[in-house]
Coordinates of C-alpha atoms and ligand atoms in Angstrom, one line a residue:
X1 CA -34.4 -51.2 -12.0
X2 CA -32.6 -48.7 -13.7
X3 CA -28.0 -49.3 -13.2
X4 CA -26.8 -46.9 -10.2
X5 CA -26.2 -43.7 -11.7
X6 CA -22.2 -43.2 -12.7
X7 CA -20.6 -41.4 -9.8
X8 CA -19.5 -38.0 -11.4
X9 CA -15.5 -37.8 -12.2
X10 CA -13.7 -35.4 -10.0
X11 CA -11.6 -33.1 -12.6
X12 CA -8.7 -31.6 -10.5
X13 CA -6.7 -28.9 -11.1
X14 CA -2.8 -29.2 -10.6
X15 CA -3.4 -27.0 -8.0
X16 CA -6.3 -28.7 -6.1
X17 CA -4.6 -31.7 -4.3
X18 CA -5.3 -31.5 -0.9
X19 CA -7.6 -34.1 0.3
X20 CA -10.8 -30.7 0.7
X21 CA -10.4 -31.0 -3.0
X22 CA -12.4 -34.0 -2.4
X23 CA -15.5 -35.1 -1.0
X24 CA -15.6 -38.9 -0.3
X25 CA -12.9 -41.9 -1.0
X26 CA -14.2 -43.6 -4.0
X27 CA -15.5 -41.5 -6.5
X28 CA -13.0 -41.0 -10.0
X29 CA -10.5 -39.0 -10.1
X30 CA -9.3 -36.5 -13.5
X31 CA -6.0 -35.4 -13.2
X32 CA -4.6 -33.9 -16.6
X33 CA -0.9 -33.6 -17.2
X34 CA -0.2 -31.5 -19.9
X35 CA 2.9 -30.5 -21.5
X36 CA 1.0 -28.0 -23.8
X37 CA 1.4 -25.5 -20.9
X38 CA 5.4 -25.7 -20.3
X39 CA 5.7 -25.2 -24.3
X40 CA 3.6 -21.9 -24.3
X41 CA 5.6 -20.3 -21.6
X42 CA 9.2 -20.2 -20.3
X43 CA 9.0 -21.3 -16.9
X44 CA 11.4 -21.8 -13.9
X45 CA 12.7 -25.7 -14.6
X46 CA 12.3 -25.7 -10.6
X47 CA 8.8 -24.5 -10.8
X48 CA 8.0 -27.1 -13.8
X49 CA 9.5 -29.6 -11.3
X50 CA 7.6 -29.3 -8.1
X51 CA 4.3 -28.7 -9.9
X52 CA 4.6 -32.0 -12.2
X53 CA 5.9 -34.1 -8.9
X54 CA 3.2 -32.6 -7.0
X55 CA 0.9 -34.2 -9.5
X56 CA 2.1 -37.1 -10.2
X57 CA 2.5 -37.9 -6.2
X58 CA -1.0 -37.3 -6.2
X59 CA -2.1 -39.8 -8.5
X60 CA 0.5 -42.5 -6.9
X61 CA -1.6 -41.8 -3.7
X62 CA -4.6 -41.7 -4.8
X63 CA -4.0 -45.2 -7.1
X64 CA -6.5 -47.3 -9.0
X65 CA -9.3 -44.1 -8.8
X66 CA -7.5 -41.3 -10.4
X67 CA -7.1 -41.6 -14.2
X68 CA -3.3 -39.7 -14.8
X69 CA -4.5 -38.4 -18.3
X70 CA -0.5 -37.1 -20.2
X71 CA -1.9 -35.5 -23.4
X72 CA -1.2 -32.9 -25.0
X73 CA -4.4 -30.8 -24.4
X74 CA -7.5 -30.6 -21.7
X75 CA -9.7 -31.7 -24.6
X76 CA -8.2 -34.4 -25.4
X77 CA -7.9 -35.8 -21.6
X78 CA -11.4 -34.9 -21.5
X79 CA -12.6 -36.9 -24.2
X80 CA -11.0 -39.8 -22.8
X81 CA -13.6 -40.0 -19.1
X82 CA -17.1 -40.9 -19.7
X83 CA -20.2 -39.7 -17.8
X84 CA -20.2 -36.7 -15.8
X85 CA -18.2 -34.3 -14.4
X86 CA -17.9 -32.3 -11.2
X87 CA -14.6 -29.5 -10.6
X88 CA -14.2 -27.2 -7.9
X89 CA -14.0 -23.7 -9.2
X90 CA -10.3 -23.0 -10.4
X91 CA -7.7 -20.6 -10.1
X92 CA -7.3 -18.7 -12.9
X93 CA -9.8 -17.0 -15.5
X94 CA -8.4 -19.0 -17.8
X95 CA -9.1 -22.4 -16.6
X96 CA -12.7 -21.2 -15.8
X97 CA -13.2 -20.0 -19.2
X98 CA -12.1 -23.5 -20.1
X99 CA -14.7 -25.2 -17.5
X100 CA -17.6 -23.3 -19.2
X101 CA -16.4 -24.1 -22.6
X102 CA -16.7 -28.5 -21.5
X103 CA -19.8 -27.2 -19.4
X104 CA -21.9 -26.1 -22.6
X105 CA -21.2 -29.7 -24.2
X106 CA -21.3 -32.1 -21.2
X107 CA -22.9 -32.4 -18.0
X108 CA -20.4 -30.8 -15.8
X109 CA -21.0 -29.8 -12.4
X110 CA -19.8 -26.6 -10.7
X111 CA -18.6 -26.2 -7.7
X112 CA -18.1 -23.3 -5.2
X113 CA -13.9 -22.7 -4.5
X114 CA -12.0 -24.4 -1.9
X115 CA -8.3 -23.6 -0.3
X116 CA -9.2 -20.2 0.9
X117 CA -9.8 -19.4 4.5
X118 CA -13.7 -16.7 3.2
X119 CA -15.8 -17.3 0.4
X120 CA -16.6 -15.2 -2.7
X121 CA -20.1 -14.7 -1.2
X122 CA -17.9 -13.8 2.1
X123 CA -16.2 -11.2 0.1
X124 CA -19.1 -9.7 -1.9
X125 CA -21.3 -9.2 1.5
X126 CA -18.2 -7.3 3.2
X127 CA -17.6 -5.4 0.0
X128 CA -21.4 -4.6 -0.9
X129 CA -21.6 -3.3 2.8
X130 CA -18.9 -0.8 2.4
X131 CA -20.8 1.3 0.0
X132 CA -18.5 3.2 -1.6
X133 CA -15.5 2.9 0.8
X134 CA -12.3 1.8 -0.3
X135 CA -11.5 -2.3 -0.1
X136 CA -9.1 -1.8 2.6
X137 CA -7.0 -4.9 3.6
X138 CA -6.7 -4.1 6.8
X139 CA -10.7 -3.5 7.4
X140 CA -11.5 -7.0 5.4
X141 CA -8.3 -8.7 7.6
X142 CA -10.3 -7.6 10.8
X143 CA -13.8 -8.8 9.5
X144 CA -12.3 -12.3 8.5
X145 CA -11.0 -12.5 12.2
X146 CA -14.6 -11.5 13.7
X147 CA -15.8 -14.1 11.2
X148 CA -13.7 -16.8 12.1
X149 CA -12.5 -16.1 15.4
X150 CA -9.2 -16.8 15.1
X151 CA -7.0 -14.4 17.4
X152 CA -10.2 -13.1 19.0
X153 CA -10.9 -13.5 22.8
X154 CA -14.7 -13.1 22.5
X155 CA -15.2 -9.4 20.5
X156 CA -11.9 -8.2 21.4
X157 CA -8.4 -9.1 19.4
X158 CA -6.3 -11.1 20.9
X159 CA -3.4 -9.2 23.2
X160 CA -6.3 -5.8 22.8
X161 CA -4.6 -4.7 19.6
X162 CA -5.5 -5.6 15.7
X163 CA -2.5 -4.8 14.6
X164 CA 1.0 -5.6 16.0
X165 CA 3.1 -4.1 12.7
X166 CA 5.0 -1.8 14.7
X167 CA 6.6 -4.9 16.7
X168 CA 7.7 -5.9 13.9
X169 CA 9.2 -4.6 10.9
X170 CA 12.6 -4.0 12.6
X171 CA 16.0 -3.6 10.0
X172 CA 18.5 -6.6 10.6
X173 CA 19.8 -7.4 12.8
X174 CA 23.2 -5.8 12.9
X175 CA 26.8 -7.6 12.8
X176 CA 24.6 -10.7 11.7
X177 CA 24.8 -12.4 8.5
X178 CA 21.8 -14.7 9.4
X179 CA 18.6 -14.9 12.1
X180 CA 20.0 -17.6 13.3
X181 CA 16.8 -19.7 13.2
X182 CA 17.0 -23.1 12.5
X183 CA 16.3 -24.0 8.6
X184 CA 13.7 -24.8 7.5
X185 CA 12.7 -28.2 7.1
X186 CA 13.7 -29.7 3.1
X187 CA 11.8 -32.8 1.5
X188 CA 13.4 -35.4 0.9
X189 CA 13.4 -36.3 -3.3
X190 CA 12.4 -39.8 -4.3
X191 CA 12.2 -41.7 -7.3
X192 CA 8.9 -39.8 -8.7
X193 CA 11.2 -37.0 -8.6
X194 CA 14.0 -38.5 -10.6
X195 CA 11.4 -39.4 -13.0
X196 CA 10.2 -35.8 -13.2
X197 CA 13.9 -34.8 -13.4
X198 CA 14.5 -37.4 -16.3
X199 CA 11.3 -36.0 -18.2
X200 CA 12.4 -32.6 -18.1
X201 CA 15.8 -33.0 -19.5
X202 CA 14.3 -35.1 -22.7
X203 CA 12.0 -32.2 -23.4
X204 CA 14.7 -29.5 -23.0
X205 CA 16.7 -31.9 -25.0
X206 CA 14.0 -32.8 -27.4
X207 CA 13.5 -29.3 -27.7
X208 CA 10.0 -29.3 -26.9
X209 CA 10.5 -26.7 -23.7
X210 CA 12.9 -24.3 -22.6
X211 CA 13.5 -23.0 -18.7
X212 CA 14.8 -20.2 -16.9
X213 CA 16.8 -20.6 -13.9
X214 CA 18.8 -23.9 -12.5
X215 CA 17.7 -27.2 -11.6
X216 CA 18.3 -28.3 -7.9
X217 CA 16.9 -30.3 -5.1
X218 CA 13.1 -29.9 -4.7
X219 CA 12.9 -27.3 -1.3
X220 CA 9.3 -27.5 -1.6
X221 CA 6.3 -29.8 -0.6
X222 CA 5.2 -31.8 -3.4
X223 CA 3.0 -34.1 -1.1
X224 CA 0.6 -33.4 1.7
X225 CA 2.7 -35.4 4.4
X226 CA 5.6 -33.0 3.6
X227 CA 3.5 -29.9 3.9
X228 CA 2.2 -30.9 7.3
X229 CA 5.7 -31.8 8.0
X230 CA 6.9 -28.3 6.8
X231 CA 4.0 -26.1 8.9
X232 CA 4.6 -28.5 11.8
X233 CA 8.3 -27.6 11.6
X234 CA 7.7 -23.8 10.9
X235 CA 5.8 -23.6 13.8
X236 CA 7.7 -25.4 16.0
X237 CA 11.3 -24.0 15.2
X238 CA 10.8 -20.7 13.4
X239 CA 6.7 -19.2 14.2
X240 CA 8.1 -17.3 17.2
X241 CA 10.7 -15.5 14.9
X242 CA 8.6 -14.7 12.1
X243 CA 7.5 -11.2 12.5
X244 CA 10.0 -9.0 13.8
X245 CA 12.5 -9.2 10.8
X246 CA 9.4 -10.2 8.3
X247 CA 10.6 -7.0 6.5
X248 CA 13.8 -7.1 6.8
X249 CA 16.9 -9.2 4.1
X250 CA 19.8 -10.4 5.2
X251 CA 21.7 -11.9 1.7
X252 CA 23.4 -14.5 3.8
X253 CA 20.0 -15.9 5.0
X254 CA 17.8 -16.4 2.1
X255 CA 14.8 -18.0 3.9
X256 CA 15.0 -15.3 7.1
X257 CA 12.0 -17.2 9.4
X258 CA 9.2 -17.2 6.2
X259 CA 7.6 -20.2 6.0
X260 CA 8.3 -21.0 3.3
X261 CA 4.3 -22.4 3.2
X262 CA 3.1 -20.4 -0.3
X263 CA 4.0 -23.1 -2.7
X264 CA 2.3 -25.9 -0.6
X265 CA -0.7 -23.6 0.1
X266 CA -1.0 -22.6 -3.8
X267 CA -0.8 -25.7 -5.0
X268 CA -4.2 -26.7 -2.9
X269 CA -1.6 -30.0 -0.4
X270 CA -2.8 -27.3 2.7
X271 CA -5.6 -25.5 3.2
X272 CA -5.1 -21.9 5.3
X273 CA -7.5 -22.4 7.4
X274 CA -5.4 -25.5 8.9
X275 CA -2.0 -23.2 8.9
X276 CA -3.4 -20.2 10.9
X277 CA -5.0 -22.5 13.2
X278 CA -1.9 -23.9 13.9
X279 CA -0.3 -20.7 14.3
X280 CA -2.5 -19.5 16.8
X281 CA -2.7 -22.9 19.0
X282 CA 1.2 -21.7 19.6
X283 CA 0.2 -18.8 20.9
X284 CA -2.3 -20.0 23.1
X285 CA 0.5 -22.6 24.4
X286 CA 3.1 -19.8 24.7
X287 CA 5.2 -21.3 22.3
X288 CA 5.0 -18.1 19.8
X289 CA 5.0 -14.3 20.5
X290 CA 1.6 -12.8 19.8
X291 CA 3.5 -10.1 17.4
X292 CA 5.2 -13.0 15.1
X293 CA 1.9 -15.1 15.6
X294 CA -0.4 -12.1 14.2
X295 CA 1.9 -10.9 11.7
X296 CA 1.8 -14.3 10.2
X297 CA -2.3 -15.0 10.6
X298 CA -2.1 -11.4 8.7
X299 CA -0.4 -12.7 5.8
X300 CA -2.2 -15.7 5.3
X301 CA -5.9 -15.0 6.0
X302 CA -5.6 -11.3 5.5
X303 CA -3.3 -11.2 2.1
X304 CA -3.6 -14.0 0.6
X305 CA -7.4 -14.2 1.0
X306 CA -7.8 -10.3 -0.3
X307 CA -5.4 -11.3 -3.0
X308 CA -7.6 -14.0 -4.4
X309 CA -11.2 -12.2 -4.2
X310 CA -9.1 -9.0 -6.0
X311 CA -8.4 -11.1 -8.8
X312 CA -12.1 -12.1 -9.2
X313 CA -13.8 -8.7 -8.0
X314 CA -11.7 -7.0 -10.2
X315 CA -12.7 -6.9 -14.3
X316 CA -10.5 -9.2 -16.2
X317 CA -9.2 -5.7 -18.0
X318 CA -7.1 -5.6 -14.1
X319 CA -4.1 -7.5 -15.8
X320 CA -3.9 -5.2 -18.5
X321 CA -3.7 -1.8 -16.1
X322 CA -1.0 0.9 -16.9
X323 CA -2.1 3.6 -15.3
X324 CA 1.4 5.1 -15.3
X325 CA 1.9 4.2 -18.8
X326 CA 5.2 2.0 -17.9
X327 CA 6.1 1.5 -22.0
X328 CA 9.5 -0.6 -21.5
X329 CA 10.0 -3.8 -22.5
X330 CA 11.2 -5.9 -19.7
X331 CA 14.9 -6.2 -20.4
X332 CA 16.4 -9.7 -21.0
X333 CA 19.4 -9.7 -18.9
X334 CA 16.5 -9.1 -16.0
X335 CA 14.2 -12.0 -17.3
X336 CA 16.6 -14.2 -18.0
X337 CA 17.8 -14.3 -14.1
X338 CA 21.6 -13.2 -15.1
X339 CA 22.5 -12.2 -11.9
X340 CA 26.5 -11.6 -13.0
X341 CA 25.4 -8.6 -15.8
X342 CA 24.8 -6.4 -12.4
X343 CA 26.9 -4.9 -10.1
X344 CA 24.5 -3.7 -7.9
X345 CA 24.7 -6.2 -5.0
X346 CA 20.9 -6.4 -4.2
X347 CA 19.7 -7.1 -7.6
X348 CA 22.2 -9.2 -8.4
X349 CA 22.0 -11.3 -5.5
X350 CA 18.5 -11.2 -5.8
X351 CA 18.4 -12.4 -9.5
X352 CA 20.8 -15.0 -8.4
X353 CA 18.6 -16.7 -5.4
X354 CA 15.8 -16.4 -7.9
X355 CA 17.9 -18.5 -10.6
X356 CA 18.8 -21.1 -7.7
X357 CA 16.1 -20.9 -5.8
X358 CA 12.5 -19.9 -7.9
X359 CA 12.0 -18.0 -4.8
X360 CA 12.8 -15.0 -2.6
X361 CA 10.5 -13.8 -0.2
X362 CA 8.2 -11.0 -0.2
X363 CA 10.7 -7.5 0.5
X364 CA 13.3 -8.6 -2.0
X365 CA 10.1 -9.6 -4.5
X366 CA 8.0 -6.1 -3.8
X367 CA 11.3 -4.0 -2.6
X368 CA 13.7 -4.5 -4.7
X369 CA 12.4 -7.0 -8.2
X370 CA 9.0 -5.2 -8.1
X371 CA 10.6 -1.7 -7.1
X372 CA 13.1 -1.6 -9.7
X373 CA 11.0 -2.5 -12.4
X374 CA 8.5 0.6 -11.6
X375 CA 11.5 2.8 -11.6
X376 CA 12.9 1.7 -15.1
X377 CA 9.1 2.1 -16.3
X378 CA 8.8 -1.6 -17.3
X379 CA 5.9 -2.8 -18.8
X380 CA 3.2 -4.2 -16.0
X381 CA 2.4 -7.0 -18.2
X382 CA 5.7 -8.2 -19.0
X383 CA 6.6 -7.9 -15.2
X384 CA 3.2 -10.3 -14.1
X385 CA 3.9 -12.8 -16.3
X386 CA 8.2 -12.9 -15.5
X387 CA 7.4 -13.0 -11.9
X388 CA 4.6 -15.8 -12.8
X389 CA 7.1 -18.1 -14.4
X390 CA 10.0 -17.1 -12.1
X391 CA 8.5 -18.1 -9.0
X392 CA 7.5 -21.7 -7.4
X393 CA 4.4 -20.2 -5.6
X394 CA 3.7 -18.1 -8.7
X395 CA -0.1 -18.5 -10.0
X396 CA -2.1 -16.2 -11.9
X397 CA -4.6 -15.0 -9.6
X398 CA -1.8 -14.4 -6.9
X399 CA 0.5 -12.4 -9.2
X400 CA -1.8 -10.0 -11.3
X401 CA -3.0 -7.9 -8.1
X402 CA 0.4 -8.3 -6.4
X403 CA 1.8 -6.9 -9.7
X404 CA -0.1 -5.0 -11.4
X405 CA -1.7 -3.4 -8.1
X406 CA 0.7 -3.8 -5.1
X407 CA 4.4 -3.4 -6.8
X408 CA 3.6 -1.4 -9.9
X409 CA 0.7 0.6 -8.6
X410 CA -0.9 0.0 -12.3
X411 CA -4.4 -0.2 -10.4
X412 CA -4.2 4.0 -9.6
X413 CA -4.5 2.7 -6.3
X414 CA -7.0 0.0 -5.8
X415 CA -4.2 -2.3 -3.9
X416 CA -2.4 -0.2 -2.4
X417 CA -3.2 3.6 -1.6
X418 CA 0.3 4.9 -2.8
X419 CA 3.3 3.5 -4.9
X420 CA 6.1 0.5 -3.6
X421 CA 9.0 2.9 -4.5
X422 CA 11.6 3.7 -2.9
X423 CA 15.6 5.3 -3.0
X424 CA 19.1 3.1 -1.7
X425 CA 18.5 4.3 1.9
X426 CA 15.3 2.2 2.0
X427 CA 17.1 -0.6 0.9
X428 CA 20.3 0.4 3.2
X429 CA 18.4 0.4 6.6
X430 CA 16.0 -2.9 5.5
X431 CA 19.2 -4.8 3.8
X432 CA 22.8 -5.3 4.3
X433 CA 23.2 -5.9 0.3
X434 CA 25.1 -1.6 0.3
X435 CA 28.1 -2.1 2.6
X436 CA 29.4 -4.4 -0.3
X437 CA 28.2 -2.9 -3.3
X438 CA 30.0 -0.6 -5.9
X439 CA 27.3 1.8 -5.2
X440 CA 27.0 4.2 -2.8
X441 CA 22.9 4.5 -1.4
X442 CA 23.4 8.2 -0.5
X443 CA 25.1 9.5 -3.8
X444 CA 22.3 10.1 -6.6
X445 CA 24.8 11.6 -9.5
X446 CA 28.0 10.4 -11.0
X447 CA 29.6 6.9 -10.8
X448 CA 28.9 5.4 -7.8
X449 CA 25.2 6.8 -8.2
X450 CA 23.1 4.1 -6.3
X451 CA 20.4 2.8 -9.3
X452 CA 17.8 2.9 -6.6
X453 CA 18.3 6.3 -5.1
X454 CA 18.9 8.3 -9.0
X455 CA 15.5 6.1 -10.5
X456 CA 13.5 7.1 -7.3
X457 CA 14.0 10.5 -7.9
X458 CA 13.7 9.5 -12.1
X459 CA 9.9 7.6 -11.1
X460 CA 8.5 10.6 -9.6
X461 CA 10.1 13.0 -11.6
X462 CA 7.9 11.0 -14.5
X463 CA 5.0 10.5 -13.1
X464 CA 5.0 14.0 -11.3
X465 CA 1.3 14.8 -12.5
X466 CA -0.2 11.1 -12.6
X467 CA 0.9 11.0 -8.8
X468 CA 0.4 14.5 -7.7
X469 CA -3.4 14.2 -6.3
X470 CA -2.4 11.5 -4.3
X471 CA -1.8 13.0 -0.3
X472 CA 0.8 10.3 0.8
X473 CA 2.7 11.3 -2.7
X474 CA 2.8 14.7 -1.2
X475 CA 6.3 14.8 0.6
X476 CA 8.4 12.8 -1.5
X477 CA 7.1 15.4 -4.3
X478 CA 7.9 18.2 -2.3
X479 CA 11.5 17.0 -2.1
X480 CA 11.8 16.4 -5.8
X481 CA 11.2 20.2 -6.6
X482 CA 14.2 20.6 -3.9
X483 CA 16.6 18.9 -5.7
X484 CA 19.3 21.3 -7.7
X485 CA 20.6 18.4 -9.8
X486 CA 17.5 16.9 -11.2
X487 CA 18.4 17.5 -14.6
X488 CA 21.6 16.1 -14.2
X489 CA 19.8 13.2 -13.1
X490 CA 17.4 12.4 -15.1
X491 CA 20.0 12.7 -18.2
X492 CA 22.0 10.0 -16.4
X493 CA 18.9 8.0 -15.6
X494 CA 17.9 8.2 -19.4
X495 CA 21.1 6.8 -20.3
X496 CA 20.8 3.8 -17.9
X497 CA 17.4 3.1 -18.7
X498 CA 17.1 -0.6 -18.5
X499 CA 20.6 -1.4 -19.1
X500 CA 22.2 -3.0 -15.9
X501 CA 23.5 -1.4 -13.7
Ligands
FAD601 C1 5.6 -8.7 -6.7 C2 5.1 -9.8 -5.8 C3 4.8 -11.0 -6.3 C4 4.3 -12.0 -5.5 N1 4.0 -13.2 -6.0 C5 3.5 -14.2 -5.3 C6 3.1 -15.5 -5.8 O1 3.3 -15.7 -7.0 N2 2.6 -16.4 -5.0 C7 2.4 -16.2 -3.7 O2 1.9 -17.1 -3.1 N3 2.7 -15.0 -3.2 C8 3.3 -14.0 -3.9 N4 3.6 -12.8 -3.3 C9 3.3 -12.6 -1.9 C10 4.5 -13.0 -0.9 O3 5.7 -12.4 -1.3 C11 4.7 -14.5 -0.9 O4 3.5 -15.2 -0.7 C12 5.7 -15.0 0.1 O5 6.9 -14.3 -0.1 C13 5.9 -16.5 0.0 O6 6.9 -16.9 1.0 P1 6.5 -17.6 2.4 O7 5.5 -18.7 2.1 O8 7.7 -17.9 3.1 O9 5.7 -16.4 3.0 P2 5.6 -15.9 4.5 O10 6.3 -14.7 4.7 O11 5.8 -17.0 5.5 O12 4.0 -15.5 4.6 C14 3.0 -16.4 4.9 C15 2.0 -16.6 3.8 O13 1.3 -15.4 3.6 C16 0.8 -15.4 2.3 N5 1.0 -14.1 1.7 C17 1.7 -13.1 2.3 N6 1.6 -12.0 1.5 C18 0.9 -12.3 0.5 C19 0.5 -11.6 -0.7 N7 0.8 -10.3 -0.9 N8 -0.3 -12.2 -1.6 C20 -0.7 -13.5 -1.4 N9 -0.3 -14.2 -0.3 C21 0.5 -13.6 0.6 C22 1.5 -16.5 1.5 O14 0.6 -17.6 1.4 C23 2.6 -16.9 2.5 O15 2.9 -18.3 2.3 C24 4.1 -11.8 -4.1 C25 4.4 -10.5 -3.6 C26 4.9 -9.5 -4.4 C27 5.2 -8.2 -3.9
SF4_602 S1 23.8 0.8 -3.0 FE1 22.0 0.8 -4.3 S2 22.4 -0.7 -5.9 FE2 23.9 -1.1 -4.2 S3 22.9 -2.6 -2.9 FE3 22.4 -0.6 -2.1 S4 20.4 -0.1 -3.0 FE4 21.3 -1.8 -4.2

């Protein structure tokens, strides 16, 4: 008789360590730290942090099976596990180009991905069917509810309505510095994190990587008992508040009631199906409002889900999109997270949760980050790969579309059908960062000219024609040719450019 066949090596991802990442409890495990990765780029020491403990937590769990492979390249793990290999498709084009590179040399099996709530095939059928309609988030978000019935009594959305946006997005609420929610719920560090903490410092100190922003207590779940922990605490304390002030920043309450659930999610310790599942069970026990409840589902099975199959529908030329010919270099006082070289209260508070924090969530990220850099014309590309480094939750196939397409409209529209821009009264009714700043959101010339309002007016002044066959463009053009001290204006804005303000 011929020996039992090896039982193919599971290669994981950093960002496949959920237990769906696997299919039984015996077979090898590949894990691959490398520390190639942190050289090449300047990322967030946080984000370095909770992506290294989340690995190495793995492997502690998973014990005598998984094969912790620290080298200084994929190869050279690689070369190290004999017989053959099976990964679940990654994240990235990158890592895939990387996967067919082993695959032409070794028997490596492929297959489909996991930690998404549809398929690619999912994705293809819908889009094939809609001929040449637009990929409309809000028609896909509806499909994947018919599809999976979540939020759906019989054919019918829950409540009668698909869409519960307009009981939400309300400003903050007013004399408040905070939701009062309760926080969310923080891990608890333990001695693989001092480890971590202890590596990072020898290879800043060795020289060997450099970070942006401060270290700090994890916040985020580096192992799958703390992510359950975290959505079972989200739900349970904070669901129910989610959606009406989803849009709205309060500077004194960084966390608002998000859930805080993208890093977990991303890196593969929950799988979406599980979280919106959750969700919902709290509506159907009356525990959550139906408005926060689909707002949230939204978010999770609707854009996160169109987010990933963008990234893969689109051609790999989507990163590179400049359809409004942004030229600027992104300015280092911006990408170095120096909060103090502004004055303007958003940014700078912004800039400064972002140094603490690697996070902020998603109006201060598309609103103000992703809105000011469109204003000051910064390159697309530059912008990606800062938010991409700056973030914990930040992956490649998350950030290009959110980038490139949602917040700098690169795409000429494929994400979203007009541009994130907006003036100071925007940010005035959806923040409380004006009644403290040096800046006045109303005034558009002279000193206390808001940044936000003047480079509104500066953005469509540039891209006039580029935007001018777009309908929703059609107003906010209109105004522009009623404005008596454009010049004046633009002159000032010139003269800013992408010096802080
Ligand atoms: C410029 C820009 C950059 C972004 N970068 C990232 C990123 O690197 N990683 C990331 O996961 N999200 C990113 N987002 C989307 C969103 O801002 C974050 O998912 C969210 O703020 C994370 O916080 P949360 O988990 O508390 O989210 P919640 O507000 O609690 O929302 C629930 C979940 O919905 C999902 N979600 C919501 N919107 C999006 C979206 N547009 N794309 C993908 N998922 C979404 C996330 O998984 C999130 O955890 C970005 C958005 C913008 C505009
Ligand atoms: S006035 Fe302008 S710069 Fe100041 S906080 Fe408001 S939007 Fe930001």
């Amino acid at each position: 008789m011929p020996p039992p066949a090896a039982s193919p090596t599971r290669w994981l991802f950093g960002d496949q360590l959920g237990p769906h990442f696997l299919d039984d409890d015996t077979s090898p495990v590949l894990l691959v730290e490398s520390r190639r990765v942190f050289a090449r780029r300047v990322f967030h020491r946080q984000k370095a942090h909770l992506v290294l403990s989340a690995m190495r937590h793995r492997a502690a769990e998973l014990g005598d099976r998984c094969r912790y492979a620290r080298t200084s390249t994929y190869r050279e793990a690689l070369a190290g596990v004999e017989g053959p290999l099976q990964v679940v498709h990654p994240t990235s084009r990158a890592a895939v180009a990387l996967v067919l590179e082993i695959a032409a040399v070794r028997d490596v099996d492929r297959l489909p991905a996991r930690g998404y709530v549809t398929s690619q095939a999912d994705f293809a059928a819908w889009a094939q069917g809609r001929g040449e309609q637009r990929l409309l988030l809000e028609d896909f978000y509806r499909d994947v509810r018919r599809r999976t019935g979540i939020l759906m009594d019989g054919t019918d959305p829950a409540g009668g309505r698909w869409n519960l946006d307009a009981d939400n997005r309300e400003p903050p609420p007013r004399g408040r510095s905070t939701l009062g929610v309760p926080e969310p719920r923080w891990p608890e560090e333990d001695e693989i994190d001092q480890e971590v903490r202890a590596d990072l410092d020898r290879w800043e100190r060795d020289g060997d990587v450099e970070f942006l922003g401060r270290d700090g207590p994890r916040r985020f779940a580096a192992t799958r008992a703390e992510a359950l922990a975290a959505l079972d605490h989200f739900v349970e304390h904070r669901l129910d508040a989610f959606g009406p002030h989803e849009d709205a920043v309060l500077a004194g309450d960084p966390w608002m009631a998000h859930s805080l659930l993208s890093a977990p999610m991303n890196l593969g310790l929950l799988d979406p199906l599980e979280v919106v599942e959750r969700a919902e069970a709290a509506y159907r026990a009356g525990q959550a409002s139906l408005a926060s409840v689909e707002g949230f589902v939204r978010q999770v099975m609707g854009w996160r889900d169109y987010v990933w199959h963008i990234y893969w529908q689109q051609p790999e030329s989507y990163r590179d999109r400049n359809r409004l010919n942004a030229r600027r270099r992104l300015p280092d006082w911006f990408a170095r997270l120096d909060a103090d070289a502004t004055e303007a209260a958003c940014l700078r508070h912004t800039l400064g949760e972002i140094r603490d924090h690697g996070w902020v969530h998603h109006i201060p990220r598309l609103m103000i980050l992703g809105n000011y850099a469109a204003q000051r014309g910064w390159r697309p590309d530059e912008v990606t790969s800062w938010f991409h480094r700056a973030f914990v939750d930040g992956y490649d196939w998350v950030m290009v579309p959110n980038v490139v397409g949602m917040s700098q409209h690169a795409d000429a529209g494929v994400m979203a059908t007009k541009p994130y821009v907006s003036g100071g009264a925007y940010l005035n009714t959806m923040t409380d960062h004006c009644g403290g700043c040096r800046f006045d959101p109303k005034v558009r010339v002279g000193d206390d000219a808001c940044p936000f309002t003047a480079g509104y007016w500066w953005y469509l002044d540039r891209n006039r024609e580029r935007l001018e066959g777009n309908q929703r463009m059609g107003r906010s053009l209109g105004g522009l040719d009623r404005l008596r001290d454009l010049e004046a204006l633009v002159a000032q804005e010139e003269k800013r450019g992408s010096n802080p303000p």
